[in-house]
Amino acid sequence: MMDIIIKPKSFISENLKHEYSLKKPLAIVSFISILGGISGFLIMRKLMENLPEEIHSIFIAGSGIGLFFGILGGIVMWAIMAAFFHIPAVLMGGSGDYRKLLELVGYAQVPLIFSSVITLIVIAGFAPNLTPELIQNRAAVEQAFLSVPAFKASKVFGRLMLFWSLYLSVMAVREVHRISTKKAVVSVFIPVALYALISEGVRRWIGA
Amino acid sequence: MLSRAGQKLMWICTMIFLFSFVFGYSVDIPDRFKDLNNFNNLDIPHLNTYSLIINNLKVMLIIIFGSFSLGLFTISSIFWQGYILGLTLKAKGLTSSFLIIPHGLFEFPSIWLAGAAGLKGPQVFLRYLRGGEFVTRKDVKEYLTLSALSVVLIVIAAWIEANITPKIAERFLP
């Protein structure tokens, strides 16, 4: 599995010779989602320190539900992103199978394991104190986190890992659909740019 | 009328709803949130059929179109509906079921039918991943039938909630 990191091109070429199998990519995506869920739980625990004990059970129940839907959401996002990479590739003359692309896009998320582990460690060790006044404002919470240098560094590292993952996705789209690198870049970055724009719009809309 | 797979989806939705209801009912509600206990908060006279149809249809549409999120919005919405119902019954006491059962007889099946439509997307997707067909005419027909049935039931439920429930509340509740 680590071949996707060390020698991605040969890993993808070798993988294309076999029938698709989604077990390992599913494990990768689920693992990343679980790491994200644990990070969320640690933040929630930090929030609870400053909240009355009587509502702790609600927070714990909320964390459990959040973890479940986080894992489900991670898997759904993987399938949807692969579909969004697949459609432009097909429109630009690609002829690959969606299921094979889904498998390789799953493998392409391996770099995100590194950033998720780093984020988890940073949250466990350096999470700032979150007062009840602060947690009413999501932007203020984000600011409190970014005021800690370790969080800033982990955010930059996370972005780097994301771009690495996207680079691997470009290679996957190119090889699965047998299209040029330029077309594969367009296939991957159009949906990603749209997603970034929409999520930023939604963030501003809800006033976060 | 429903295929075996469709029936299975409806059972899954029913189970999610019941599980979340029990979960909502079993969560400890802090005292400061128990002001729900007052039935005067219900403000029944302001509920009319039209506003209830609009409110309920919004939820139904999220559940039905959740199919395109591979069931994520469908499952989370059904979970939320059951959870809130459990929480409400716990806060207001079991006597409040007088206010829920009449329209619930139509509303709950409506949620489960909409849920079955919403889970049609992931079902078709999983079938495709296992090497089967993608979307067939039969899938589309079943999706539309489930959605239409669910909308009809939610309209009936809204009418009962607006016209029958207030009368029951006046008669049976202090």
CSV table of C-alpha atoms in Angstrom, one decimal:
chain,number,residue,atom,x,y,z
A,1,MET,CA,0.0,0.0,0.0
A,2,MET,CA,2.9,2.4,0.8
A,3,ASP,CA,4.0,2.0,-2.9
A,4,ILE,CA,1.4,4.7,-3.7
A,5,ILE,CA,3.7,7.1,-1.7
A,6,ILE,CA,7.1,5.7,-2.8
A,7,LYS,CA,6.5,4.9,-6.5
A,8,PRO,CA,3.0,6.0,-7.4
A,9,LYS,CA,3.3,5.6,-11.1
A,10,SER,CA,4.3,2.0,-11.0
A,11,PHE,CA,1.8,1.3,-8.2
A,12,ILE,CA,-1.1,2.7,-10.4
A,13,SER,CA,0.1,0.8,-13.6
A,14,GLU,CA,0.4,-2.4,-11.6
A,15,ASN,CA,-3.0,-1.9,-10.0
A,16,LEU,CA,-4.7,-1.3,-13.4
A,17,LYS,CA,-3.8,-4.8,-14.4
A,18,HIS,CA,-6.1,-6.3,-11.7
A,19,GLU,CA,-9.9,-6.3,-11.2
A,20,TYR,CA,-11.0,-3.5,-8.9
A,21,SER,CA,-11.1,-4.2,-5.2
A,22,LEU,CA,-12.4,-1.6,-2.7
A,23,LYS,CA,-11.5,-3.2,0.6
A,24,LYS,CA,-8.2,-1.5,1.2
A,25,PRO,CA,-9.3,2.0,-0.1
A,26,LEU,CA,-12.4,1.7,2.1
A,27,ALA,CA,-10.1,0.9,5.1
A,28,ILE,CA,-7.9,3.9,4.3
A,29,VAL,CA,-10.9,6.3,4.0
A,30,SER,CA,-12.6,4.9,7.1
A,31,PHE,CA,-9.3,5.2,9.1
A,32,ILE,CA,-8.9,8.9,8.1
A,33,SER,CA,-12.5,9.5,9.1
A,34,ILE,CA,-12.0,7.8,12.5
A,35,LEU,CA,-8.9,9.9,13.1
A,36,GLY,CA,-11.0,13.0,12.3
A,37,GLY,CA,-13.7,11.7,14.6
A,38,ILE,CA,-11.2,11.2,17.5
A,39,SER,CA,-9.8,14.8,16.9
A,40,GLY,CA,-13.4,16.1,17.1
A,41,PHE,CA,-14.0,14.1,20.3
A,42,LEU,CA,-10.8,15.6,21.9
A,43,ILE,CA,-12.0,19.1,21.0
A,44,MET,CA,-15.4,18.3,22.4
A,45,ARG,CA,-13.7,17.1,25.7
A,46,LYS,CA,-11.8,20.3,25.9
A,47,LEU,CA,-15.0,22.3,25.4
A,48,MET,CA,-16.7,20.2,28.2
A,49,GLU,CA,-14.1,21.2,30.7
A,50,ASN,CA,-15.7,24.7,31.0
A,51,LEU,CA,-19.3,23.5,30.7
A,52,PRO,CA,-21.6,22.3,33.5
A,53,GLU,CA,-21.4,18.6,34.3
A,54,GLU,CA,-25.1,18.1,33.7
A,55,ILE,CA,-24.8,18.5,30.0
A,56,HIS,CA,-21.7,16.3,29.6
A,57,SER,CA,-23.8,13.3,28.7
A,58,ILE,CA,-25.4,15.2,25.8
A,59,PHE,CA,-21.9,16.1,24.5
A,60,ILE,CA,-20.7,12.6,24.8
A,61,ALA,CA,-23.8,11.3,23.0
A,62,GLY,CA,-23.3,14.0,20.4
A,63,SER,CA,-19.6,12.9,19.9
A,64,GLY,CA,-20.7,9.3,19.3
A,65,ILE,CA,-23.3,10.4,16.7
A,66,GLY,CA,-20.7,12.7,15.2
A,67,LEU,CA,-18.2,9.9,14.9
A,68,PHE,CA,-20.7,7.6,13.2
A,69,PHE,CA,-21.8,10.3,10.7
A,70,GLY,CA,-18.2,11.4,10.2
A,71,ILE,CA,-17.2,8.0,9.0
A,72,LEU,CA,-20.2,7.7,6.8
A,73,GLY,CA,-19.6,11.2,5.5
A,74,GLY,CA,-16.0,10.4,4.7
A,75,ILE,CA,-17.0,7.3,2.7
A,76,VAL,CA,-19.7,9.3,0.9
A,77,MET,CA,-17.4,12.2,0.1
A,78,TRP,CA,-14.8,9.7,-1.4
A,79,ALA,CA,-17.5,8.2,-3.7
A,80,ILE,CA,-18.8,11.7,-4.7
A,81,MET,CA,-15.4,13.1,-5.3
A,82,ALA,CA,-14.4,10.2,-7.5
A,83,ALA,CA,-17.7,10.7,-9.4
A,84,PHE,CA,-16.8,14.4,-9.9
A,85,PHE,CA,-13.4,13.5,-11.1
A,86,HIS,CA,-14.9,10.8,-13.4
A,87,ILE,CA,-17.5,13.0,-15.2
A,88,PRO,CA,-15.2,15.7,-16.6
A,89,ALA,CA,-12.6,13.0,-17.6
A,90,VAL,CA,-15.3,11.2,-19.6
A,91,LEU,CA,-16.5,14.4,-21.1
A,92,MET,CA,-12.9,15.1,-22.3
A,93,GLY,CA,-12.7,11.8,-24.0
A,94,GLY,CA,-11.7,9.5,-21.1
A,95,SER,CA,-12.9,5.9,-21.2
A,96,GLY,CA,-12.0,4.5,-17.8
A,97,ASP,CA,-14.2,2.6,-15.3
A,98,TYR,CA,-15.6,4.6,-12.4
A,99,ARG,CA,-15.0,1.7,-10.0
A,100,LYS,CA,-11.3,1.5,-10.8
A,101,LEU,CA,-11.0,5.3,-10.4
A,102,LEU,CA,-12.9,5.0,-7.1
A,103,GLU,CA,-10.3,2.5,-5.9
A,104,LEU,CA,-7.3,4.6,-6.9
A,105,VAL,CA,-8.8,7.8,-5.5
A,106,GLY,CA,-9.1,5.9,-2.2
A,107,TYR,CA,-5.4,4.9,-2.3
A,108,ALA,CA,-4.6,8.6,-3.2
A,109,GLN,CA,-5.9,9.6,0.2
A,110,VAL,CA,-3.0,7.9,2.0
A,111,PRO,CA,-1.1,11.2,2.5
A,112,LEU,CA,-4.1,12.4,4.5
A,113,ILE,CA,-3.4,9.7,7.1
A,114,PHE,CA,-0.2,11.6,7.9
A,115,SER,CA,-1.9,14.9,8.3
A,116,SER,CA,-4.7,13.4,10.3
A,117,VAL,CA,-2.3,11.8,12.7
A,118,ILE,CA,-0.3,15.0,13.1
A,119,THR,CA,-3.6,17.0,13.7
A,120,LEU,CA,-4.6,14.4,16.3
A,121,ILE,CA,-1.3,14.7,18.2
A,122,VAL,CA,-1.4,18.5,18.0
A,123,ILE,CA,-5.0,18.6,19.3
A,124,ALA,CA,-4.1,16.2,22.1
A,125,GLY,CA,-1.1,18.2,23.2
A,126,PHE,CA,-1.7,21.8,22.4
A,127,ALA,CA,-5.5,22.5,22.3
A,128,PRO,CA,-6.1,26.0,23.7
A,129,ASN,CA,-8.5,26.7,26.6
A,130,LEU,CA,-12.0,27.2,25.2
A,131,THR,CA,-14.2,29.3,27.4
A,132,PRO,CA,-18.1,29.2,27.1
A,133,GLU,CA,-18.0,32.7,25.8
A,134,LEU,CA,-15.5,31.8,23.1
A,135,ILE,CA,-17.3,28.7,21.9
A,136,GLN,CA,-20.4,30.7,20.9
A,137,ASN,CA,-18.4,32.1,18.0
A,138,ARG,CA,-17.0,29.6,15.6
A,139,ALA,CA,-14.6,32.2,14.0
A,140,ALA,CA,-13.2,33.0,17.5
A,141,VAL,CA,-12.6,29.3,18.2
A,142,GLU,CA,-10.7,29.0,14.9
A,143,GLN,CA,-8.7,32.1,15.8
A,144,ALA,CA,-7.9,30.6,19.2
A,145,PHE,CA,-6.6,27.5,17.6
A,146,LEU,CA,-4.6,29.4,15.0
A,147,SER,CA,-2.9,31.5,17.7
A,148,VAL,CA,-1.1,28.3,18.8
A,149,PRO,CA,2.0,27.8,16.5
A,150,ALA,CA,1.7,24.0,16.5
A,151,PHE,CA,-1.8,24.4,15.0
A,152,LYS,CA,-0.6,26.8,12.3
A,153,ALA,CA,2.1,24.3,11.4
A,154,SER,CA,-0.3,21.4,11.3
A,155,LYS,CA,-2.6,23.4,9.1
A,156,VAL,CA,0.2,24.1,6.6
A,157,PHE,CA,1.2,20.4,6.8
A,158,GLY,CA,-2.4,19.4,6.2
A,159,ARG,CA,-2.6,21.6,3.0
A,160,LEU,CA,0.6,20.0,1.7
A,161,MET,CA,-0.8,16.5,2.3
A,162,LEU,CA,-4.0,17.5,0.6
A,163,PHE,CA,-2.1,18.7,-2.5
A,164,TRP,CA,-0.1,15.5,-2.5
A,165,SER,CA,-3.3,13.6,-2.4
A,166,LEU,CA,-4.7,15.6,-5.3
A,167,TYR,CA,-1.5,15.0,-7.3
A,168,LEU,CA,-2.0,11.3,-6.8
A,169,SER,CA,-5.6,11.7,-7.9
A,170,VAL,CA,-4.5,13.5,-11.1
A,171,MET,CA,-2.2,10.5,-11.8
A,172,ALA,CA,-5.1,8.1,-11.1
A,173,VAL,CA,-7.5,10.0,-13.4
A,174,ARG,CA,-4.8,10.1,-16.2
A,175,GLU,CA,-4.0,6.4,-16.0
A,176,VAL,CA,-7.5,5.1,-15.6
A,177,HIS,CA,-9.0,7.2,-18.4
A,178,ARG,CA,-5.9,7.3,-20.6
A,179,ILE,CA,-6.1,11.1,-21.0
A,180,SER,CA,-3.3,13.7,-21.1
A,181,THR,CA,-2.0,15.1,-17.8
A,182,LYS,CA,-3.5,18.5,-18.7
A,183,LYS,CA,-7.0,17.0,-19.0
A,184,ALA,CA,-6.5,15.0,-15.8
A,185,VAL,CA,-5.5,18.2,-13.9
A,186,VAL,CA,-8.6,19.9,-15.2
A,187,SER,CA,-10.8,16.9,-14.2
A,188,VAL,CA,-9.5,17.0,-10.7
A,189,PHE,CA,-9.1,20.7,-10.0
A,190,ILE,CA,-12.5,21.9,-11.4
A,191,PRO,CA,-14.5,19.9,-8.9
A,192,VAL,CA,-12.0,20.7,-6.1
A,193,ALA,CA,-12.2,24.5,-6.9
A,194,LEU,CA,-16.0,24.4,-7.0
A,195,TYR,CA,-16.1,22.5,-3.7
A,196,ALA,CA,-13.7,25.0,-2.1
A,197,LEU,CA,-15.8,28.0,-3.4
A,198,ILE,CA,-19.1,26.5,-2.3
A,199,SER,CA,-17.9,25.5,1.1
A,200,GLU,CA,-16.4,29.0,1.6
A,201,GLY,CA,-19.7,30.5,0.5
A,202,VAL,CA,-21.6,28.3,2.9
A,203,ARG,CA,-19.2,29.2,5.8
A,204,ARG,CA,-19.8,32.9,5.1
A,205,TRP,CA,-23.5,32.4,4.7
A,206,ILE,CA,-23.8,30.7,8.2
A,207,GLY,CA,-21.6,33.4,9.6
A,208,ALA,CA,-18.7,31.1,10.7
B,1,MET,CA,-46.0,-3.1,-5.0
B,2,LEU,CA,-42.6,-2.6,-3.4
B,3,SER,CA,-39.8,-4.9,-4.5
B,4,ARG,CA,-38.1,-7.0,-1.9
B,5,ALA,CA,-35.1,-4.6,-1.9
B,6,GLY,CA,-37.5,-1.7,-1.5
B,7,GLN,CA,-39.2,-3.4,1.5
B,8,LYS,CA,-35.8,-4.1,3.0
B,9,LEU,CA,-34.9,-0.4,2.7
B,10,MET,CA,-38.2,0.6,4.4
B,11,TRP,CA,-37.4,-1.8,7.3
B,12,ILE,CA,-33.9,-0.3,7.6
B,13,CYS,CA,-35.4,3.2,7.9
B,14,THR,CA,-38.0,2.0,10.4
B,15,MET,CA,-35.1,0.5,12.5
B,16,ILE,CA,-33.1,3.7,12.3
B,17,PHE,CA,-36.1,5.8,13.4
B,18,LEU,CA,-36.9,3.4,16.3
B,19,PHE,CA,-33.3,3.3,17.4
B,20,SER,CA,-33.0,7.1,17.4
B,21,PHE,CA,-36.3,7.4,19.2
B,22,VAL,CA,-35.1,5.1,22.0
B,23,PHE,CA,-31.8,7.0,22.0
B,24,GLY,CA,-33.6,10.4,22.3
B,25,TYR,CA,-35.9,9.0,25.0
B,26,SER,CA,-33.0,7.6,27.0
B,27,VAL,CA,-30.7,10.7,27.0
B,28,ASP,CA,-30.7,12.6,30.3
B,29,ILE,CA,-32.3,16.0,29.8
B,30,PRO,CA,-30.7,18.6,32.1
B,31,ASP,CA,-33.3,20.5,34.3
B,32,ARG,CA,-32.7,23.8,32.6
B,33,PHE,CA,-33.9,22.3,29.3
B,34,LYS,CA,-37.1,20.9,30.8
B,35,ASP,CA,-39.2,24.0,30.2
B,36,LEU,CA,-40.5,22.0,27.2
B,37,ASN,CA,-42.7,20.4,29.8
B,38,ASN,CA,-45.3,23.2,29.5
B,39,PHE,CA,-47.9,22.4,26.9
B,40,ASN,CA,-48.7,26.1,26.5
B,41,ASN,CA,-45.4,26.3,24.6
B,42,LEU,CA,-47.0,24.3,21.9
B,43,ASP,CA,-48.9,27.2,20.4
B,44,ILE,CA,-51.3,25.0,18.6
B,45,PRO,CA,-53.7,27.6,17.2
B,46,HIS,CA,-50.9,29.0,14.9
B,47,LEU,CA,-50.4,25.7,13.1
B,48,ASN,CA,-52.4,25.5,9.9
B,49,THR,CA,-52.5,22.8,7.2
B,50,TYR,CA,-50.5,24.9,4.7
B,51,SER,CA,-47.7,25.8,7.1
B,52,LEU,CA,-47.4,22.2,8.3
B,53,ILE,CA,-47.4,20.9,4.8
B,54,ILE,CA,-44.6,23.2,3.9
B,55,ASN,CA,-42.5,22.4,7.0
B,56,ASN,CA,-43.0,18.7,6.6
B,57,LEU,CA,-42.3,18.7,2.9
B,58,LYS,CA,-39.0,20.4,3.5
B,59,VAL,CA,-38.0,17.5,5.8
B,60,MET,CA,-39.3,14.9,3.3
B,61,LEU,CA,-37.4,16.5,0.4
B,62,ILE,CA,-34.2,16.3,2.4
B,63,ILE,CA,-34.8,12.6,3.1
B,64,ILE,CA,-35.8,11.8,-0.5
B,65,PHE,CA,-33.1,13.8,-2.2
B,66,GLY,CA,-30.6,12.4,0.3
B,67,SER,CA,-30.4,9.6,-2.3
B,68,PHE,CA,-27.9,11.9,-4.1
B,69,SER,CA,-25.7,12.1,-1.0
B,70,LEU,CA,-25.6,8.3,-1.1
B,71,GLY,CA,-28.1,8.2,1.8
B,72,LEU,CA,-26.0,10.4,4.2
B,73,PHE,CA,-28.7,13.2,4.5
B,74,THR,CA,-31.4,10.5,4.5
B,75,ILE,CA,-30.0,8.6,7.4
B,76,SER,CA,-29.1,11.7,9.4
B,77,SER,CA,-32.5,13.3,8.9
B,78,ILE,CA,-34.4,10.1,9.9
B,79,PHE,CA,-32.1,9.8,12.9
B,80,TRP,CA,-32.8,13.4,13.8
B,81,GLN,CA,-36.6,13.0,13.5
B,82,GLY,CA,-36.6,9.9,15.7
B,83,TYR,CA,-34.3,11.5,18.2
B,84,ILE,CA,-36.4,14.7,18.5
B,85,LEU,CA,-39.5,12.6,18.9
B,86,GLY,CA,-37.9,10.6,21.8
B,87,LEU,CA,-36.6,13.8,23.4
B,88,THR,CA,-40.0,15.5,23.1
B,89,LEU,CA,-41.9,12.6,24.6
B,90,LYS,CA,-39.5,12.4,27.5
B,91,ALA,CA,-39.7,16.1,28.2
B,92,LYS,CA,-43.4,16.4,27.9
B,93,GLY,CA,-44.4,13.0,29.3
B,94,LEU,CA,-46.1,10.1,27.7
B,95,THR,CA,-49.5,11.9,27.8
B,96,SER,CA,-48.2,14.0,24.9
B,97,SER,CA,-48.5,10.9,22.7
B,98,PHE,CA,-52.2,11.9,22.5
B,99,LEU,CA,-51.0,14.7,20.3
B,100,ILE,CA,-48.6,12.7,18.3
B,101,ILE,CA,-50.3,9.4,17.5
B,102,PRO,CA,-53.2,10.7,15.3
B,103,HIS,CA,-51.0,12.3,12.7
B,104,GLY,CA,-48.1,10.1,13.5
B,105,LEU,CA,-50.0,7.1,12.1
B,106,PHE,CA,-49.5,8.8,8.7
B,107,GLU,CA,-46.4,10.8,9.3
B,108,PHE,CA,-44.1,8.0,10.5
B,109,PRO,CA,-44.9,5.7,7.5
B,110,SER,CA,-44.3,8.7,5.4
B,111,ILE,CA,-40.8,9.2,6.8
B,112,TRP,CA,-40.1,5.5,6.3
B,113,LEU,CA,-41.3,5.6,2.7
B,114,ALA,CA,-39.3,8.7,2.0
B,115,GLY,CA,-36.3,7.0,3.7
B,116,ALA,CA,-36.7,4.0,1.4
B,117,ALA,CA,-36.6,6.4,-1.6
B,118,GLY,CA,-33.5,8.1,-0.1
B,119,LEU,CA,-31.7,4.9,0.4
B,120,LYS,CA,-32.5,3.8,-3.1
B,121,GLY,CA,-29.4,5.8,-4.3
B,122,PRO,CA,-26.9,4.0,-2.1
B,123,GLN,CA,-28.6,0.6,-2.9
B,124,VAL,CA,-28.2,1.2,-6.6
B,125,PHE,CA,-24.6,2.4,-6.1
B,126,LEU,CA,-23.6,-0.7,-4.1
B,127,ARG,CA,-25.2,-2.9,-6.7
B,128,TYR,CA,-23.2,-1.2,-9.3
B,129,LEU,CA,-20.0,-1.6,-7.3
B,130,ARG,CA,-20.7,-5.3,-7.0
B,131,GLY,CA,-20.7,-5.5,-10.8
B,132,GLY,CA,-24.5,-5.1,-11.3
B,133,GLU,CA,-26.4,-2.6,-13.4
B,134,PHE,CA,-26.3,1.1,-12.6
B,135,VAL,CA,-29.8,2.8,-12.7
B,136,THR,CA,-32.6,0.9,-14.3
B,137,ARG,CA,-36.1,2.0,-15.3
B,138,LYS,CA,-37.4,-0.1,-12.4
B,139,ASP,CA,-35.2,1.7,-9.9
B,140,VAL,CA,-36.5,5.1,-11.1
B,141,LYS,CA,-40.1,3.9,-11.0
B,142,GLU,CA,-39.7,2.6,-7.5
B,143,TYR,CA,-38.0,5.8,-6.4
B,144,LEU,CA,-40.8,8.0,-7.8
B,145,THR,CA,-43.5,5.8,-6.3
B,146,LEU,CA,-42.0,5.8,-2.9
B,147,SER,CA,-41.5,9.6,-3.0
B,148,ALA,CA,-45.1,10.2,-4.2
B,149,LEU,CA,-46.6,8.0,-1.6
B,150,SER,CA,-44.6,9.7,1.1
B,151,VAL,CA,-45.7,13.1,0.0
B,152,VAL,CA,-49.4,12.0,-0.1
B,153,LEU,CA,-49.1,10.6,3.5
B,154,ILE,CA,-47.4,13.7,4.8
B,155,VAL,CA,-50.1,16.0,3.4
B,156,ILE,CA,-52.8,13.8,5.2
B,157,ALA,CA,-50.7,13.9,8.4
B,158,ALA,CA,-50.4,17.7,8.1
B,159,TRP,CA,-54.2,18.0,7.7
B,160,ILE,CA,-54.8,15.8,10.8
B,161,GLU,CA,-52.2,17.7,12.8
B,162,ALA,CA,-53.8,21.1,12.0
B,163,ASN,CA,-57.4,20.1,12.3
B,164,ILE,CA,-57.8,17.0,14.6
B,165,THR,CA,-54.8,17.3,17.0
B,166,PRO,CA,-55.9,20.7,18.5
B,167,LYS,CA,-59.3,19.3,19.3
B,168,ILE,CA,-57.8,16.3,21.0
B,169,ALA,CA,-55.5,18.6,23.0
B,170,GLU,CA,-58.4,20.7,24.1
B,171,ARG,CA,-60.4,17.7,25.2
B,172,PHE,CA,-57.7,15.6,26.9
B,173,LEU,CA,-55.0,17.9,28.1
B,174,PRO,CA,-55.2,20.5,30.9
